[in-house]
Structures are given as structure tokens and as C-alpha cells.
PDB file of C-alpha atoms and ligand atoms in Angstrom:
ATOM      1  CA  UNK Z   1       0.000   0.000   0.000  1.00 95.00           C
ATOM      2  CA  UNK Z   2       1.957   2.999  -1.331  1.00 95.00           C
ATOM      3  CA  UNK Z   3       0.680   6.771  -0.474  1.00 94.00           C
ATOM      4  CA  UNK Z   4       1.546   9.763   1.062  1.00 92.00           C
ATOM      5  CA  UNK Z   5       1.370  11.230   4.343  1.00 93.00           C
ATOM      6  CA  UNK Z   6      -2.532  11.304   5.487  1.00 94.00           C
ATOM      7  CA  UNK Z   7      -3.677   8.760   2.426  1.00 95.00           C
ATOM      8  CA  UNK Z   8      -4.916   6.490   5.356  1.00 94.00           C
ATOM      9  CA  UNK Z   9      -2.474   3.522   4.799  1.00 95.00           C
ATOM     10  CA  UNK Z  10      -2.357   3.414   9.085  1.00 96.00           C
ATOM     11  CA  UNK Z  11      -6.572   4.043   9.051  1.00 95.00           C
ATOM     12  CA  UNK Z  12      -6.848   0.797   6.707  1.00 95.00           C
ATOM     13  CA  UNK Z  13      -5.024  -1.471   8.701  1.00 96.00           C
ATOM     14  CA  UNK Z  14      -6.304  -0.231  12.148  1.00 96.00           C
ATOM     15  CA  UNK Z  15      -9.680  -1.105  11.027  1.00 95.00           C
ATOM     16  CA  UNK Z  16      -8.216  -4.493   9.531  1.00 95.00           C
ATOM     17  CA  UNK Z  17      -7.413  -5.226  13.002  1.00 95.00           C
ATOM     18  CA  UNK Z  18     -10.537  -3.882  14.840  1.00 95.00           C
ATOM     19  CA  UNK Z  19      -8.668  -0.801  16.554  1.00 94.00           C
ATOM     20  CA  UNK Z  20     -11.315   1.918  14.320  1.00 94.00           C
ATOM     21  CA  UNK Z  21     -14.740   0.896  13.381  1.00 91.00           C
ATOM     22  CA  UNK Z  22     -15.471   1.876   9.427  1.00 91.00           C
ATOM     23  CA  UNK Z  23     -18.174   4.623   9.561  1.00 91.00           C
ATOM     24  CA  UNK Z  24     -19.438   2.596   7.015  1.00 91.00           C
ATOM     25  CA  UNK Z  25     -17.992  -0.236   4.739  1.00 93.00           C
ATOM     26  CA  UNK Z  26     -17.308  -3.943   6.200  1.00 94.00           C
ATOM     27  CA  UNK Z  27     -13.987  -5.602   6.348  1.00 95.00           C
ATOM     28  CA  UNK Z  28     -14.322  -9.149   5.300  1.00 95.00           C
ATOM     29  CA  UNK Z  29     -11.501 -11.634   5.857  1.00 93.00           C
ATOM     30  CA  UNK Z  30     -11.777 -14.765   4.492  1.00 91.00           C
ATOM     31  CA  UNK Z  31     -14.957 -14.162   3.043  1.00 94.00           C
ATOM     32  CA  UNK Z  32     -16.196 -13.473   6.931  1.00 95.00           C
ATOM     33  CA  UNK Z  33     -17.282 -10.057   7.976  1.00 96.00           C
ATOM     34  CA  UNK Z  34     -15.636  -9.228  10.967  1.00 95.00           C
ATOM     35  CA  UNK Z  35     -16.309  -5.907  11.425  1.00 95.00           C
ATOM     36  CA  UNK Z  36     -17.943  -6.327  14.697  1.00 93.00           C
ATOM     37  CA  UNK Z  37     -15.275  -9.067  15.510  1.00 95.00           C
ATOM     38  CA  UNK Z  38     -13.188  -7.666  18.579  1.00 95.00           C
ATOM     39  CA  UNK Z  39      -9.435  -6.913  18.005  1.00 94.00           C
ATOM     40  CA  UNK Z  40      -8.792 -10.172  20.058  1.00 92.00           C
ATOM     41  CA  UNK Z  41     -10.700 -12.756  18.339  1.00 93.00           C
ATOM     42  CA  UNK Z  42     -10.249 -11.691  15.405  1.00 93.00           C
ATOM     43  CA  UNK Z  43      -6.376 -11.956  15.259  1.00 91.00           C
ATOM     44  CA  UNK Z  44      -6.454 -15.078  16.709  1.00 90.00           C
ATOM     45  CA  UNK Z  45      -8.677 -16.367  14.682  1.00 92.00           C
ATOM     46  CA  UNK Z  46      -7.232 -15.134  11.468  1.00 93.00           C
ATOM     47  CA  UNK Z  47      -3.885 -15.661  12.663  1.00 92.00           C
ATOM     48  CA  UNK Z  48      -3.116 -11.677  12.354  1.00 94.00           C
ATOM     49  CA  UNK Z  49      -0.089  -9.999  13.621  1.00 93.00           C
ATOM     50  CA  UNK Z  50       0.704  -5.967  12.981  1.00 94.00           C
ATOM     51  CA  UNK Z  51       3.664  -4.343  13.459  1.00 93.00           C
ATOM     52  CA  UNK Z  52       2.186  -0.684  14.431  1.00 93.00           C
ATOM     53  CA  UNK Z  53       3.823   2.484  12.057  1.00 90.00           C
ATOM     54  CA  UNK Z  54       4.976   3.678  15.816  1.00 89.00           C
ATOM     55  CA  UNK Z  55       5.369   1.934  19.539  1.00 89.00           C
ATOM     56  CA  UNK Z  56       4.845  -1.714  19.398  1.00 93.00           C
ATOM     57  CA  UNK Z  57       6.911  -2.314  22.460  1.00 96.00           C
ATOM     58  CA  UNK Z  58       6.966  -2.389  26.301  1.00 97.00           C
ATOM     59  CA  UNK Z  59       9.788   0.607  26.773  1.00 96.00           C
ATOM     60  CA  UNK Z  60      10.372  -0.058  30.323  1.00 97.00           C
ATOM     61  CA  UNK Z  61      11.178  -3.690  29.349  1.00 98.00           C
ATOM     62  CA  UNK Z  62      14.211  -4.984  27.752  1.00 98.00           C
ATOM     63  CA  UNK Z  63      14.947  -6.253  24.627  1.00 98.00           C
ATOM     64  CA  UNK Z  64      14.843  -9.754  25.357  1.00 98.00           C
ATOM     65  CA  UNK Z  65      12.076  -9.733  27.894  1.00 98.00           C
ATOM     66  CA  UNK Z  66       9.589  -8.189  25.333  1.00 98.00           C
ATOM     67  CA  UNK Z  67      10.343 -11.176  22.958  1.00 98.00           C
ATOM     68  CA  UNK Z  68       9.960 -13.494  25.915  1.00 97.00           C
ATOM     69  CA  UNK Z  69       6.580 -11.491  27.240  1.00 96.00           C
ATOM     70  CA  UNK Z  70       5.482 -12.739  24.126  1.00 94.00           C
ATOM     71  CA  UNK Z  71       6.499 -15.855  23.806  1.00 96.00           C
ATOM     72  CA  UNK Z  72       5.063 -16.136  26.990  1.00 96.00           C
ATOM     73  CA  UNK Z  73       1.817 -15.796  25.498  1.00 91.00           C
ATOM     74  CA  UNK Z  74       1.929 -17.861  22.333  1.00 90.00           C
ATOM     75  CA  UNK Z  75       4.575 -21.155  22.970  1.00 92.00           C
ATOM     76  CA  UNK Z  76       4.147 -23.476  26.137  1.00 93.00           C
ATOM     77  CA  UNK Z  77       7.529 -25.215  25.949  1.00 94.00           C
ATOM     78  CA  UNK Z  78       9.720 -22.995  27.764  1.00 95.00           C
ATOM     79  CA  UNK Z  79      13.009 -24.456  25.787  1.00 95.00           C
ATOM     80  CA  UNK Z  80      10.767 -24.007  22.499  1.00 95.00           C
ATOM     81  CA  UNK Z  81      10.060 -20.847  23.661  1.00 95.00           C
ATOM     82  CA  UNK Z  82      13.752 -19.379  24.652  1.00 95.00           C
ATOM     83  CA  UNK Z  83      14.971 -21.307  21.293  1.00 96.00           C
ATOM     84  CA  UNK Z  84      12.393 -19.390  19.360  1.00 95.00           C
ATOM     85  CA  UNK Z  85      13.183 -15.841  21.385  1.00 97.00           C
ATOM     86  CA  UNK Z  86      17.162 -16.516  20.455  1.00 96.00           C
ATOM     87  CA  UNK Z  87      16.571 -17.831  17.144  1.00 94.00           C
ATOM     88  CA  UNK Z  88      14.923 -13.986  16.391  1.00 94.00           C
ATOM     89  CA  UNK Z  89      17.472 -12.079  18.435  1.00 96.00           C
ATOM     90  CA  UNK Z  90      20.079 -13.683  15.946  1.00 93.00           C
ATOM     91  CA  UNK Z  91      17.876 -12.740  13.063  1.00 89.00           C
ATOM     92  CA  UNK Z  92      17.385  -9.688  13.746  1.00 89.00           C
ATOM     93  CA  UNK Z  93      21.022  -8.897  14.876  1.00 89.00           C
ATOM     94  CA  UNK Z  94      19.690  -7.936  18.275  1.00 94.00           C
ATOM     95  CA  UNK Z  95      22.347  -9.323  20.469  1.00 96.00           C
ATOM     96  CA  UNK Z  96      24.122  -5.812  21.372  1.00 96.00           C
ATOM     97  CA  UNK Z  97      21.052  -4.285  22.480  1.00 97.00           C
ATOM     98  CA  UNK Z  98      19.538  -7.579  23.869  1.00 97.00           C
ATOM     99  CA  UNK Z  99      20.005  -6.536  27.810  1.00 98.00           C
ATOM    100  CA  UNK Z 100      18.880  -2.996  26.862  1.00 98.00           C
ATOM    101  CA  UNK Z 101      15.404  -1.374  27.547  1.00 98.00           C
ATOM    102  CA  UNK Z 102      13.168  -0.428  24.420  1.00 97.00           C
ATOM    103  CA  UNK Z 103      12.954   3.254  25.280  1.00 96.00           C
ATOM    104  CA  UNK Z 104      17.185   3.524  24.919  1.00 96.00           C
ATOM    105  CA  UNK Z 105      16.840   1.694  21.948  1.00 94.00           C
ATOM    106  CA  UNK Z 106      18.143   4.244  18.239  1.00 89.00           C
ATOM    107  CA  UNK Z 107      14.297   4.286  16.108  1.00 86.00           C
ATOM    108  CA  UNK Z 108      15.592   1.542  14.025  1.00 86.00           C
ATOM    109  CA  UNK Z 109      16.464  -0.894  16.706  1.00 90.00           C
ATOM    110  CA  UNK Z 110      12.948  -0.823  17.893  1.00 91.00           C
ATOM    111  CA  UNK Z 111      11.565  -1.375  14.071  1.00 88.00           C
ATOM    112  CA  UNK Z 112      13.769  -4.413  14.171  1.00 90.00           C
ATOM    113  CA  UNK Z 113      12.267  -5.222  17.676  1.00 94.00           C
ATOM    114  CA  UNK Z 114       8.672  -4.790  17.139  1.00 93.00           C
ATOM    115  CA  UNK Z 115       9.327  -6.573  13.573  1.00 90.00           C
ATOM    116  CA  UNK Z 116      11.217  -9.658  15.573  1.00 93.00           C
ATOM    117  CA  UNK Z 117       7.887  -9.736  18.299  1.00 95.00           C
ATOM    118  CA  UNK Z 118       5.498 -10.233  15.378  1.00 92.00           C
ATOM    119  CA  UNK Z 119       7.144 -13.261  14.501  1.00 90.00           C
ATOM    120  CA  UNK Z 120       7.375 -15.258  17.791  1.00 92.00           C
ATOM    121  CA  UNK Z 121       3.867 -16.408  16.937  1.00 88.00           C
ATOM    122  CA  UNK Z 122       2.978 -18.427  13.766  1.00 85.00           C
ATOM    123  CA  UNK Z 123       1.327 -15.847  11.775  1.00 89.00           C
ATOM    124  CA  UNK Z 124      -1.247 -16.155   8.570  1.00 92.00           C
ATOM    125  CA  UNK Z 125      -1.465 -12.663   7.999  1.00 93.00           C
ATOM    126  CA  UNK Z 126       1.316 -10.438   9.069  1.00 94.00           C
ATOM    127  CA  UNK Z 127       0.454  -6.311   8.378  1.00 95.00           C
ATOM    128  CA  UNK Z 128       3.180  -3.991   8.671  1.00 94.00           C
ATOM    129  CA  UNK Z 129       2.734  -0.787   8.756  1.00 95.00           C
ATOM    130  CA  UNK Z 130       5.974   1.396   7.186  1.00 93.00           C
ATOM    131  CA  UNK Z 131       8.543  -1.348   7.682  1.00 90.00           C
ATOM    132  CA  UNK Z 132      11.557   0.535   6.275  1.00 89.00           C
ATOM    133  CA  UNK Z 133      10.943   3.697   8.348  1.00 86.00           C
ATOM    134  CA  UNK Z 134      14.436   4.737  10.170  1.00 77.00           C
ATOM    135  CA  UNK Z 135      16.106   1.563   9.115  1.00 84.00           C
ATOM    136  CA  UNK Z 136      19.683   1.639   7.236  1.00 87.00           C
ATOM    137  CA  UNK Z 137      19.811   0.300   3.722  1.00 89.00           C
ATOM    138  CA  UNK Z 138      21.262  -3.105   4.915  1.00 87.00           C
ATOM    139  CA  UNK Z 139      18.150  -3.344   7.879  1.00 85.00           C
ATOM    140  CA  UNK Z 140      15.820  -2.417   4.529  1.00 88.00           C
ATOM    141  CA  UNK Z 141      17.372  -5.224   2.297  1.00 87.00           C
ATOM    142  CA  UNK Z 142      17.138  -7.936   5.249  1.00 84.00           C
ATOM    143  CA  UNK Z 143      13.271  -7.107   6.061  1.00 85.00           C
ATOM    144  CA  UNK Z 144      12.585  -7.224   2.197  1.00 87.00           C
ATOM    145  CA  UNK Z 145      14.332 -10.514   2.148  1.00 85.00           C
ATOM    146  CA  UNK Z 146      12.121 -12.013   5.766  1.00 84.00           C
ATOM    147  CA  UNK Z 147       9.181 -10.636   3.951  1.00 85.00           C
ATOM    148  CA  UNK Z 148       9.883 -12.555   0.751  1.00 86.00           C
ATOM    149  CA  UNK Z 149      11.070 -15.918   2.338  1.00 83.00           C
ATOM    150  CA  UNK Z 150       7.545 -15.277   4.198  1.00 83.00           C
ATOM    151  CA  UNK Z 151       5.443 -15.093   1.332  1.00 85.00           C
ATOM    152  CA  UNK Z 152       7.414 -17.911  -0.878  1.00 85.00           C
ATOM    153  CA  UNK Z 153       8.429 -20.415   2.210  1.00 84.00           C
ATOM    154  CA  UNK Z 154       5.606 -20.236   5.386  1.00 81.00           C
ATOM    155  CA  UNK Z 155       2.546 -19.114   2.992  1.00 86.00           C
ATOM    156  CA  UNK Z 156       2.148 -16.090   4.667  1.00 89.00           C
ATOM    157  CA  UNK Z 157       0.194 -13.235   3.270  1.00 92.00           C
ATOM    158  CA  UNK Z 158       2.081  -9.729   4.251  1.00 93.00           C
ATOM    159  CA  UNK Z 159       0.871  -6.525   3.630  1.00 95.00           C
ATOM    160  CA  UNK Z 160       3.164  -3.452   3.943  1.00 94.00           C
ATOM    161  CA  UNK Z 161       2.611   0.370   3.156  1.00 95.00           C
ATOM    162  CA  UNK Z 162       5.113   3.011   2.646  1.00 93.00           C
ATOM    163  CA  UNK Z 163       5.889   6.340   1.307  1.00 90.00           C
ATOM    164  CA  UNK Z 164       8.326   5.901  -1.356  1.00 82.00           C
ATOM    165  CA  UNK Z 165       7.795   3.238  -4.476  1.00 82.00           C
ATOM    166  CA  UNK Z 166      11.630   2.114  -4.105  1.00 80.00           C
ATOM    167  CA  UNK Z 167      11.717  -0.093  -1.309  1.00 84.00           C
ATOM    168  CA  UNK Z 168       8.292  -1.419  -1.726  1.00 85.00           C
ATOM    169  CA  UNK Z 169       7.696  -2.627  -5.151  1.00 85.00           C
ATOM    170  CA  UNK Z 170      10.885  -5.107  -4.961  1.00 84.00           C
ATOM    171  CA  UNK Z 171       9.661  -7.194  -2.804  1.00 86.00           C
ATOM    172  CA  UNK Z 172       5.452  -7.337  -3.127  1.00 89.00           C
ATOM    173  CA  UNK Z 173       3.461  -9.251  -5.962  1.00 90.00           C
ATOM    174  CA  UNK Z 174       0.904  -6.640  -6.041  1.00 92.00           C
ATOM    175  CA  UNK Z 175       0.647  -2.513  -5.234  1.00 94.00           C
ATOM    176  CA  UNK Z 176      -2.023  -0.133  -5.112  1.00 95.00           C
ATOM    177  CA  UNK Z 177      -1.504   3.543  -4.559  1.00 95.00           C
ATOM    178  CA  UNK Z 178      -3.960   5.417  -2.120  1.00 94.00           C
ATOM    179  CA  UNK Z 179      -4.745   9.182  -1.953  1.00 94.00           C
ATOM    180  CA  UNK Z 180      -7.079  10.406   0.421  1.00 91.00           C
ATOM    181  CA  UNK Z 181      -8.028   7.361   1.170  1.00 88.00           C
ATOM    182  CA  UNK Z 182      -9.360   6.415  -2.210  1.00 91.00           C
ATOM    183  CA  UNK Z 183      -7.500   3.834  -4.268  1.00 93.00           C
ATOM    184  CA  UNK Z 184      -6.390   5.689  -7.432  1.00 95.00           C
ATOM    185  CA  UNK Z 185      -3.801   3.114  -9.123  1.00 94.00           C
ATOM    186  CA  UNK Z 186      -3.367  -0.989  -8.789  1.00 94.00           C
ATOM    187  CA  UNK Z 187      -1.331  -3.361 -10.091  1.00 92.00           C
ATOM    188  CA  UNK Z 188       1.490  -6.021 -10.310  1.00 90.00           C
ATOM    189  CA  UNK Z 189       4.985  -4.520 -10.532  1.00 83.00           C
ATOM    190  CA  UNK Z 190       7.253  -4.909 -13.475  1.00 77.00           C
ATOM    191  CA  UNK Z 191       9.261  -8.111 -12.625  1.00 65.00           C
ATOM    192  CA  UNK Z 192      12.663  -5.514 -13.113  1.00 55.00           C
ATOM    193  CA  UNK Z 193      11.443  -3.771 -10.204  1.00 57.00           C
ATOM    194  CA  UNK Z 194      11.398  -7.410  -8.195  1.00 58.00           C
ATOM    195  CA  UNK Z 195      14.790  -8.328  -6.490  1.00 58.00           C
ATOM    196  CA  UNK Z 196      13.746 -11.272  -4.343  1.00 58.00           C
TER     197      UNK Z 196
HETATM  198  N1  ATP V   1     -10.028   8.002  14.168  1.00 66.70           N
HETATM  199  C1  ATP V   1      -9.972   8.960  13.253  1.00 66.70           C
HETATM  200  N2  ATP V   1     -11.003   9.791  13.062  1.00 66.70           N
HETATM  201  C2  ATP V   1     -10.964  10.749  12.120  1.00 66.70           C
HETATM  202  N3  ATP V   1      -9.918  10.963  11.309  1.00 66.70           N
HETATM  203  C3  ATP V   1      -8.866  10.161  11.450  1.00 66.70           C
HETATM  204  C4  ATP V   1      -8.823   9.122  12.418  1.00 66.70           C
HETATM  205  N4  ATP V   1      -7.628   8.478  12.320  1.00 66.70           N
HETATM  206  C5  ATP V   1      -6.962   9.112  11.320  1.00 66.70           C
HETATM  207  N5  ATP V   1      -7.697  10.103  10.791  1.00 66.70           N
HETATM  208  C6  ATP V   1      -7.316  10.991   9.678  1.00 66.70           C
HETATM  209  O1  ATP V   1      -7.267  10.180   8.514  1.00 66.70           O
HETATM  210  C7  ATP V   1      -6.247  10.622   7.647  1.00 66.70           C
HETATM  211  C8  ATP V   1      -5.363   9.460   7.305  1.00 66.70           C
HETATM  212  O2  ATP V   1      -4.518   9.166   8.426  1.00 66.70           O
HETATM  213  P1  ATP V   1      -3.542   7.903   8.432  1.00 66.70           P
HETATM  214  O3  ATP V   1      -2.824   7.907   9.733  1.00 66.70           O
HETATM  215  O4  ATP V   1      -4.303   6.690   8.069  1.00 66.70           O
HETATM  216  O5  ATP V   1      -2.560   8.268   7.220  1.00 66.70           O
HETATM  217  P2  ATP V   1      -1.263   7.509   6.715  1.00 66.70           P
HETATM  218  O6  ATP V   1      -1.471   7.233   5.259  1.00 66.70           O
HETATM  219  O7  ATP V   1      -0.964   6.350   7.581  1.00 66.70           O
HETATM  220  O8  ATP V   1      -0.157   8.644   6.865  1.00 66.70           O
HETATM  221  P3  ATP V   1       1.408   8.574   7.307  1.00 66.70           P
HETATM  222  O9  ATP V   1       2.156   8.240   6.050  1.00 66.70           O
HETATM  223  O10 ATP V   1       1.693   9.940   7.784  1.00 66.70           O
HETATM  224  O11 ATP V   1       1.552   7.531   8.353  1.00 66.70           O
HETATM  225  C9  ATP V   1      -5.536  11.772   8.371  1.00 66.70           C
HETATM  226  O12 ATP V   1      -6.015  12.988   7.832  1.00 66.70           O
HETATM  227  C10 ATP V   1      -5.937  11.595   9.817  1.00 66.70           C
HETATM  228  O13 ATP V   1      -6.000  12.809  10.494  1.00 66.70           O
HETATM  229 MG1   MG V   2       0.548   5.852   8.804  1.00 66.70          MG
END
């Protein structure tokens, strides 16, 4: 979902996940209208994880015990789980910042944070919302490359918006460009533009 500031990329997927009701409109996943659905059920149901444009993490907690407060949450084996919370510190190149709390952590630690907690679950759906915000070309090329594997390997249907074309359209099968809301141009990008 490409667009500019205000196009309501972060509206769209906060009523995907229940946290706006539509005025008016449905949102149907799966060919079931959830739009009454709460936020809850319907991300565990659907299997729906989003990583939130800002925030996404407990700041007075540290790295590693926000992976494990989710784990917590989602895997019962405790060695599954502490495998699973050091598999994504690793992935995510965490390690120097592991014993560190979220709120000292640079803007693009905490994308790579918030990106690693919606992963510790097994996810259908995975939304992310401006991905490649405040990350360094190398962060940008290794979440284009998790998103790919995502899509090609575990089946999983991910949905990203940002600003700027670049980083986007090499690594999505289809685009759509919003303004004011309103989806003006759709489409599959040219496979040139596709790196992964
Ligand atoms: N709950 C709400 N009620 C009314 N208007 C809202 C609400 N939430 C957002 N808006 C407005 O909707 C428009 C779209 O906002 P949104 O945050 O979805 O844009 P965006 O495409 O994510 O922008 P950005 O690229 O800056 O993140 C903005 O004008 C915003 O003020
Ligand atoms: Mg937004």
C-alpha cells in the first residue's frame, strides 16, 4: 500500500485489526465479515499480527524480555520458547542491544524489535505498517528478504505500506496507490522492479 502522508495507509489497517470501526464499509476476511469481531478474536482467529507504524513495544522492558513477554503468550515449551526468542534475536542482529530497555533503543532498533515480536507467533497474515521507516539500507534489504522468504516459504500473506515506491515494489506481488483514502492506481509490478 503505497501513499503519502494522510492517504490512510495506518486508518486501513487499524480497522483491519478492529482498533477503528469503518463509519461505514465492512472488512471481510476470508470471506467473513468481521467488522464487529473484537481486536482479540479476530487476530487469533485469522492468525493476524501488525507491526504498528509507531510503539509496538513495552519501553520499560528490555529487549529480550519483550520477545519473551510474548512468547510467553503464544509457545508453552519454555526451551521451544527461549529457542524461538534466540533464534529472532540472531535474526534480527539484536544481540548488542539484547540486555537494553526499548525506550534507549536508536528508532531503528525498535523497528527491528517490534518486527522480531510479530514473529514469535505463527502468523497467517502479518500487516506492517511502514517497515523501512528509520532503518539503514542493509536493515531495509534484510526485512525485504524475511518478507519474501515469508510469502514464498511459510505461505504467509504480508501486507506493507510506505511512502516511497523504491523499497516497496521489490519485494510485493501486487501494489495499489492510495490518496485520500481512495484507491487511485493498482497493479502487479514490473518483474525488473522485483529483487527477491
Ligand atoms: N479516528 C480517526 N477519526 C478521524 N480521522 C482520522 C482518524 N484516524 C486518522 N484520521 C485521519 O485520517 C487521515 C489518514 O490518516 P492515516 O494515519 O491513516 O494516514 P497515513 O497514510 O498512515 O499517513 P502517514 O504516512 O503519515 O503515516 C488523516 O487525515 C488523519 O487525520
Ligand atoms: Mg501511517
Amino acid at each position: 500500500m503505497l501513499g503519502p502522508n494522510g492517504a490512510g495507509k495506518s486508518s486501513i489497517y487499524h480497522s483491519i485489526i478492529g482498533l477503528v470501526k469503518p463509519t461505514f464499509g465492512k472488512i471481510i476476511i476470508d470471506g467473513i465479515d468481521v467488522t464487529n469481531i473484537p481486536t482479540h478474536q479476530r487476530c487469533t482467529k485469522f492468525g493476524i499480527s501488525w507491526v504498528p507504524q509507531y510503539g509496538g513495544s513495552w519501553s520499560d522492558l528490555t529487549v529480550y524480555d519483550n520477545l519473551v513477554a510474548i512468547a510467553e503468550l503464544h509457545i508453552k515449551s519454555k526451551e521451544e520458547r527461549l529457542a524461538k526468542v534466540n533464534n529472532l534475536i540472531r535474526k534480527f542482529e539484536l544481540q548488542n542491544v539484547v540486555n537494553l530497555k526499548s525506550k534507549f533503543l536508536s528508532g531503528g532498533q525498535v523497528r527491528k524489535l517490534t518486527l522480531a515480536m510479530s514473529m514469535v507467533k505463527n502468523t497467517k497474515i502479518l500487516i506492517l505498517d511502514e517497515p523501512f521507516a528509520a532503518l539503514d539500507p542493509q536493515s531495509v534489504r534484510m526485512i525485504q528478504q524475511i518478507i519474501v522468504s515469508l510469502q514464498m516459504f511459510e505461505k504467509i500473506s504480508v501486507s506493507i505500506s510506505d511512502h516511497s515506491s523504491r523499497d516497496l515494489l521489490s519485494c510485493v506481488d501486487n501494489a495499489m496507490v492510495l490518496s485520500e483514502g481512495k484507491i487511485v492506481a493498482k497493479g502487479t509490478p514490473p518483474r525488473s522492479d522485483k529483487k527477491y
